[in-house]
Short mmCIF file of C-alpha atoms in Angstrom, two decimals:
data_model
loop_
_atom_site.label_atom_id
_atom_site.label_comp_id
_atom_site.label_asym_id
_atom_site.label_seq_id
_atom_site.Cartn_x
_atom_site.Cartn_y
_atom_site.Cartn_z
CA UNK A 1 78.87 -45.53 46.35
CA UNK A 2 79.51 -48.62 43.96
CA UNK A 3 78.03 -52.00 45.23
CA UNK A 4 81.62 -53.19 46.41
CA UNK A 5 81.85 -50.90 48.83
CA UNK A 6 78.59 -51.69 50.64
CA UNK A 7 79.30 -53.14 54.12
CA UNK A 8 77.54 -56.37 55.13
CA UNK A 9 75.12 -54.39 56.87
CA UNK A 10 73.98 -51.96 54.13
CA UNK A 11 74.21 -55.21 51.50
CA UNK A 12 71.32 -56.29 53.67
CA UNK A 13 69.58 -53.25 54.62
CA UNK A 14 69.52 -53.09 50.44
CA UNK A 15 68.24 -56.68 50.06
CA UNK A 16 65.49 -56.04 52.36
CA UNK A 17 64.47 -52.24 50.77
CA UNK A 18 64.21 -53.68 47.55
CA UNK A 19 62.62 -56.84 48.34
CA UNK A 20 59.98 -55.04 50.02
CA UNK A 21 59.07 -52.30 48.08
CA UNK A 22 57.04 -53.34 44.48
CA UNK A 23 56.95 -50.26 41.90
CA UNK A 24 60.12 -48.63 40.46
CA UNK A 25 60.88 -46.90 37.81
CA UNK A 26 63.15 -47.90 34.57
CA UNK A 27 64.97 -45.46 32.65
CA UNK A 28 66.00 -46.56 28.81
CA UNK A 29 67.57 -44.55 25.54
CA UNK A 30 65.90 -44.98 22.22
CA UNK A 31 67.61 -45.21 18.93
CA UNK A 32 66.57 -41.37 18.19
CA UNK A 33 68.44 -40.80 21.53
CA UNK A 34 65.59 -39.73 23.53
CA UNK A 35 65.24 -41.05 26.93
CA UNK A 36 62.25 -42.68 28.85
CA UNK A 37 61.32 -43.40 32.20
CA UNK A 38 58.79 -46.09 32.71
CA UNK A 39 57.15 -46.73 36.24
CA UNK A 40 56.26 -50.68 36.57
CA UNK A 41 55.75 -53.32 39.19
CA UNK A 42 59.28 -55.66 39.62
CA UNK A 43 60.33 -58.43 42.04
CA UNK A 44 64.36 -58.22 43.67
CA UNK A 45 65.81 -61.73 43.74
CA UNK A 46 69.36 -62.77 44.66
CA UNK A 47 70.55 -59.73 43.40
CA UNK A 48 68.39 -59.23 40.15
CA UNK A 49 65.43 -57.61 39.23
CA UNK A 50 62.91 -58.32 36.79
CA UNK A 51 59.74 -56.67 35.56
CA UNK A 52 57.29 -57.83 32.85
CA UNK A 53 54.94 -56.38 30.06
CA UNK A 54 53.75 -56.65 26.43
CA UNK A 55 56.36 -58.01 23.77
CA UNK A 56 55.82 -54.59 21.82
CA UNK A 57 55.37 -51.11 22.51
CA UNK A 58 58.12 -47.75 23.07
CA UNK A 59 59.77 -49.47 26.23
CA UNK A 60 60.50 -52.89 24.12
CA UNK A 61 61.87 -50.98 21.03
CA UNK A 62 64.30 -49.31 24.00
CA UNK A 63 65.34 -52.18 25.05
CA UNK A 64 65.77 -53.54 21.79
CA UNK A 65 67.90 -50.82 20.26
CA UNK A 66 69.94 -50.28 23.84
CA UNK A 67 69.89 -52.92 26.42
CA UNK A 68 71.64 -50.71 29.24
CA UNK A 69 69.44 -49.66 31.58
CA UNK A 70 69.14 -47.76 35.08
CA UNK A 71 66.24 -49.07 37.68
CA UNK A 72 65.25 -46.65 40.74
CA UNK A 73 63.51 -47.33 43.58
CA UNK A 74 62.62 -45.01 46.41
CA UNK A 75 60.14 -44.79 49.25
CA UNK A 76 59.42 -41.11 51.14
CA UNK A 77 58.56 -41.93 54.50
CA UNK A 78 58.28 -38.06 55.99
CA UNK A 79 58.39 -34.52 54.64
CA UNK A 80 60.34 -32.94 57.38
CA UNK A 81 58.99 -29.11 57.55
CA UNK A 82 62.06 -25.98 57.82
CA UNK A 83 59.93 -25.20 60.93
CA UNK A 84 61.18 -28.45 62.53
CA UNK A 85 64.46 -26.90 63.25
CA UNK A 86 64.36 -22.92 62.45
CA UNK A 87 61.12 -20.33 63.11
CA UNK A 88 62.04 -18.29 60.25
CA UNK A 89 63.88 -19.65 57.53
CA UNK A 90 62.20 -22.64 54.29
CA UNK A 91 66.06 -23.83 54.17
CA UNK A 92 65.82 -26.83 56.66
CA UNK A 93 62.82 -28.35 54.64
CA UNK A 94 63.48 -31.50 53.33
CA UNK A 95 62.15 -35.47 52.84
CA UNK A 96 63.30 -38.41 54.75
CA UNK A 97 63.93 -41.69 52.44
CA UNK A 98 65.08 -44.75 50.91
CA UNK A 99 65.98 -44.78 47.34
CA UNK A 100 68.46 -47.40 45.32
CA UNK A 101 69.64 -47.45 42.01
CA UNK A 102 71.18 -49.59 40.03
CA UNK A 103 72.19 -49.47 36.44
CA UNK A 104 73.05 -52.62 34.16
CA UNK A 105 71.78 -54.13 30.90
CA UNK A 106 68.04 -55.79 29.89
CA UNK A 107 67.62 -59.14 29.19
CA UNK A 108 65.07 -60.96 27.78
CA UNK A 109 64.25 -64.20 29.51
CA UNK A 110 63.25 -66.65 27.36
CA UNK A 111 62.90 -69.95 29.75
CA UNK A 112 59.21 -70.29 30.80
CA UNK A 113 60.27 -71.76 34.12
CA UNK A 114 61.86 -68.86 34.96
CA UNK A 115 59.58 -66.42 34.07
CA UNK A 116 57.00 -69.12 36.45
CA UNK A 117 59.15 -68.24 38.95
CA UNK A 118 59.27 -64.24 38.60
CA UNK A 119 55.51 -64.76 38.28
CA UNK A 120 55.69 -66.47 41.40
CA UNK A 121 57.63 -64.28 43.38
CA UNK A 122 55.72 -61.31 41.88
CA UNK A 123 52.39 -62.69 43.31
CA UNK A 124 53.39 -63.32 46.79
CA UNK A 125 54.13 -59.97 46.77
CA UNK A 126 51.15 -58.43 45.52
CA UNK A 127 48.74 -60.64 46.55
CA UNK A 128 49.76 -62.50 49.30
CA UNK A 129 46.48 -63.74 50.23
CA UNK A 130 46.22 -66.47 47.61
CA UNK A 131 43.04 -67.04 45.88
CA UNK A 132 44.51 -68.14 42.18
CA UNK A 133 45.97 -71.52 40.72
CA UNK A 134 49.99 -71.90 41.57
CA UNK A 135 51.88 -70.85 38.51
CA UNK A 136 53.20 -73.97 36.71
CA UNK A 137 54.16 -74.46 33.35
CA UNK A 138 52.93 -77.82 33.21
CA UNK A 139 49.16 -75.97 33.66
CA UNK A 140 48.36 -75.54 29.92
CA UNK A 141 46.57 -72.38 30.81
CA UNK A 142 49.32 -70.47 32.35
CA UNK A 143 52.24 -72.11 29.72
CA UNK A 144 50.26 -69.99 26.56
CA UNK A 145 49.94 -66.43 28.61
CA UNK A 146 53.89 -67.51 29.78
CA UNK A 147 54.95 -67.71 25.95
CA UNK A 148 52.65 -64.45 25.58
CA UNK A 149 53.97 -62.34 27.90
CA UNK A 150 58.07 -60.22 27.87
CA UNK A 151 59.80 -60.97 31.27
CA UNK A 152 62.70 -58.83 31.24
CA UNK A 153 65.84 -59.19 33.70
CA UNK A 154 68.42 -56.11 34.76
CA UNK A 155 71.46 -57.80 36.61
CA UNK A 156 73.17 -54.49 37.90
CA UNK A 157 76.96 -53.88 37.36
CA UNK A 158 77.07 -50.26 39.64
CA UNK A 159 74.20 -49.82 42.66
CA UNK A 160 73.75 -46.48 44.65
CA UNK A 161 71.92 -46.39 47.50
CA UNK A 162 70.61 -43.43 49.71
CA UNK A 163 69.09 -43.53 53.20
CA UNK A 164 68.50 -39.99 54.73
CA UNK A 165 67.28 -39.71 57.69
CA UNK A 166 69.20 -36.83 59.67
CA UNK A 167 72.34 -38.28 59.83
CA UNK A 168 74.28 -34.43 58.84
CA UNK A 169 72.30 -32.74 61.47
CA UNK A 170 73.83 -31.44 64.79
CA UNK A 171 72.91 -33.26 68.14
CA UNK A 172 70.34 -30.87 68.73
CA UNK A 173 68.63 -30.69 65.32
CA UNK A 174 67.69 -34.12 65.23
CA UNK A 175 66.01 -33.87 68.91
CA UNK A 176 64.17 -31.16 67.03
CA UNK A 177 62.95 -33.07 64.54
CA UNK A 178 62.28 -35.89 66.85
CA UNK A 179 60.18 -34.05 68.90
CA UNK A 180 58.27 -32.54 65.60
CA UNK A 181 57.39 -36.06 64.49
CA UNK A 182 56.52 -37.03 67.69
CA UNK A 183 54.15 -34.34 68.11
CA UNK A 184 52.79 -34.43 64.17
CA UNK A 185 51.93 -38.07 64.80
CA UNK A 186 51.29 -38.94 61.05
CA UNK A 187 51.40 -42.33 60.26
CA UNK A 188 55.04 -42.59 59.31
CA UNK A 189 56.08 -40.50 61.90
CA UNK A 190 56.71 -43.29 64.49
CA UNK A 191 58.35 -45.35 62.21
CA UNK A 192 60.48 -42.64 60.73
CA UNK A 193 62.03 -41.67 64.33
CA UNK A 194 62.98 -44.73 64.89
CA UNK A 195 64.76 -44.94 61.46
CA UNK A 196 66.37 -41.88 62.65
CA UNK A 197 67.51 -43.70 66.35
CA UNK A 198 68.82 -46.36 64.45
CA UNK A 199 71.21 -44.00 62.06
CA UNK A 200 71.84 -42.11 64.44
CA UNK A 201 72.43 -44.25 68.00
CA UNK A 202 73.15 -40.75 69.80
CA UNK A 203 69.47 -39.50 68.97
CA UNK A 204 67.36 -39.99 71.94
CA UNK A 205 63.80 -38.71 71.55
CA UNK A 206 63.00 -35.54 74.34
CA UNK A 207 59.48 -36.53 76.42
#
C-alpha cells in the first residue's frame, strides 16, 4: 500500500519498526544500467532516512548518475515450520516478519550541523552507552572528519510495509502455530505470539 493509505496506527507501528531497527539495505541503478544493493547502518527521523559512507566508491557513482533510490528494511522474528499446521505436507512453511520499503531520491547533505545531528542520532542507537565526546561542530576534531565524510538523505515519495504474522490463517491454524511456538520456546518465540495476539485479537493461545 502507498504511505497515504496507512492508518494512524500502522503510521506509527512504521515509525517505531524503523526507528528501531539499524541495518537496511539500499538498492541504486548505475549509468551502465546495472543494479546494486548495498547493506549499511541508517537512522529513521521524522520521516527520513539517512545513511553515511566514503565520498567515492560504486554506491556514490550510483547515486551520482541516478539519485532515485529504494531502502528496505526487514526483521525475521520466527521461521514457522509446515509441521506447525499439517503432518505431511512442506506447503505451510513460512517466516514471520516486519519489512518496509520505501523508494525516493538521494541527497547529499551538505550542512555539517545536520550531518552532527544524523551522527548523533546514529550513535544513540548503536552505542547507547556513551563513552565518546558529544558530536559538535564547534569541536575542531569532529568538524574535519564531518567535512570528510558523505551523509546521504532518502525522503520517500511511495512506502510499503509488510507485517505477517498469521493474519490469512483459519481460527484453528493460528492456535496451531501458537501452541508450536509455545512449545519450541526459542527466543523469539514469546515475543512472536504475542505479535500474532495482537494481529489477530481472536487468537488465544491453547494451555
Amino acid at each position: 500500500m502507498r504511505r497515504k493509505e496507512f492508518s494512524i496506527n500502522e503510521e506509527r507501528e512504521i515509525e517505531q519498526f524503523l526507528s528501531g531497527m539499524s541495518f537496511g539495505f539500499l538498492g541504486t541503478v548505475g549509468e551502465d544500467g546495472c543494479p546494486r544493493v548495498t547493506p549499511l547502518n541508517y537512522v529513521y527521523d521524522q520521516g527520513v532516512f539517512y545513511f553515511h559512507g566514503s565520498r567515492v566508491g560504486e554506491k556514490m557513482k550510483h547515486l551520482k548518475a541516478n539519485p532515485r533510490v529504494s531502502f528496505s528494511v526487514a526483521d525475521e522474528f520466527a521461521v514457522i515450520p509446515s509441521y506447525f499446521t499439517d503432518p505431511h505436507l512442506a506447503c505451510p512453511a513460512t517466516t514471520y516478519f516486519k519489512s518496509v520499503t520505501a523508494s525516493g531520491r538521494a541527497m547529499i547533505v551538505q550542512d555539517l550541523a545536520e550531518k552532527a545531528g544524523v551522527f548523533t542520532l546514529l550513535m544513540k542507537k548503536l552505542q547507547p552507552e556513551g563513552g565518546y565526546d558529544p558530536i559538535d561542530i564547534a569541536n575542531p576534531a569532529y568538524a574535519a572528519r564531518l567535512r570528510n565524510v558523505a551523509v546521504v538523505k532518502i525522503i520517500p515519495d511511495r512506502m510499503s510495509a509488510k507485517f505477517k504474522f498469521g493474519q490469512n490463517l483459519t481460527d484453528d491454524n493460528r492456535e496451531q502455530v501458537l501452541c508450536g511456538l509455545e512449545k519450541r520456546g526459542s527466543e523469539r518465540d514469546p515475543e512472536t505470539a504475542r505479535l500474532i495476539r495482537e494481529k489477530c485479537p481472536g487468537a488465544i493461545s491453547k494451555e
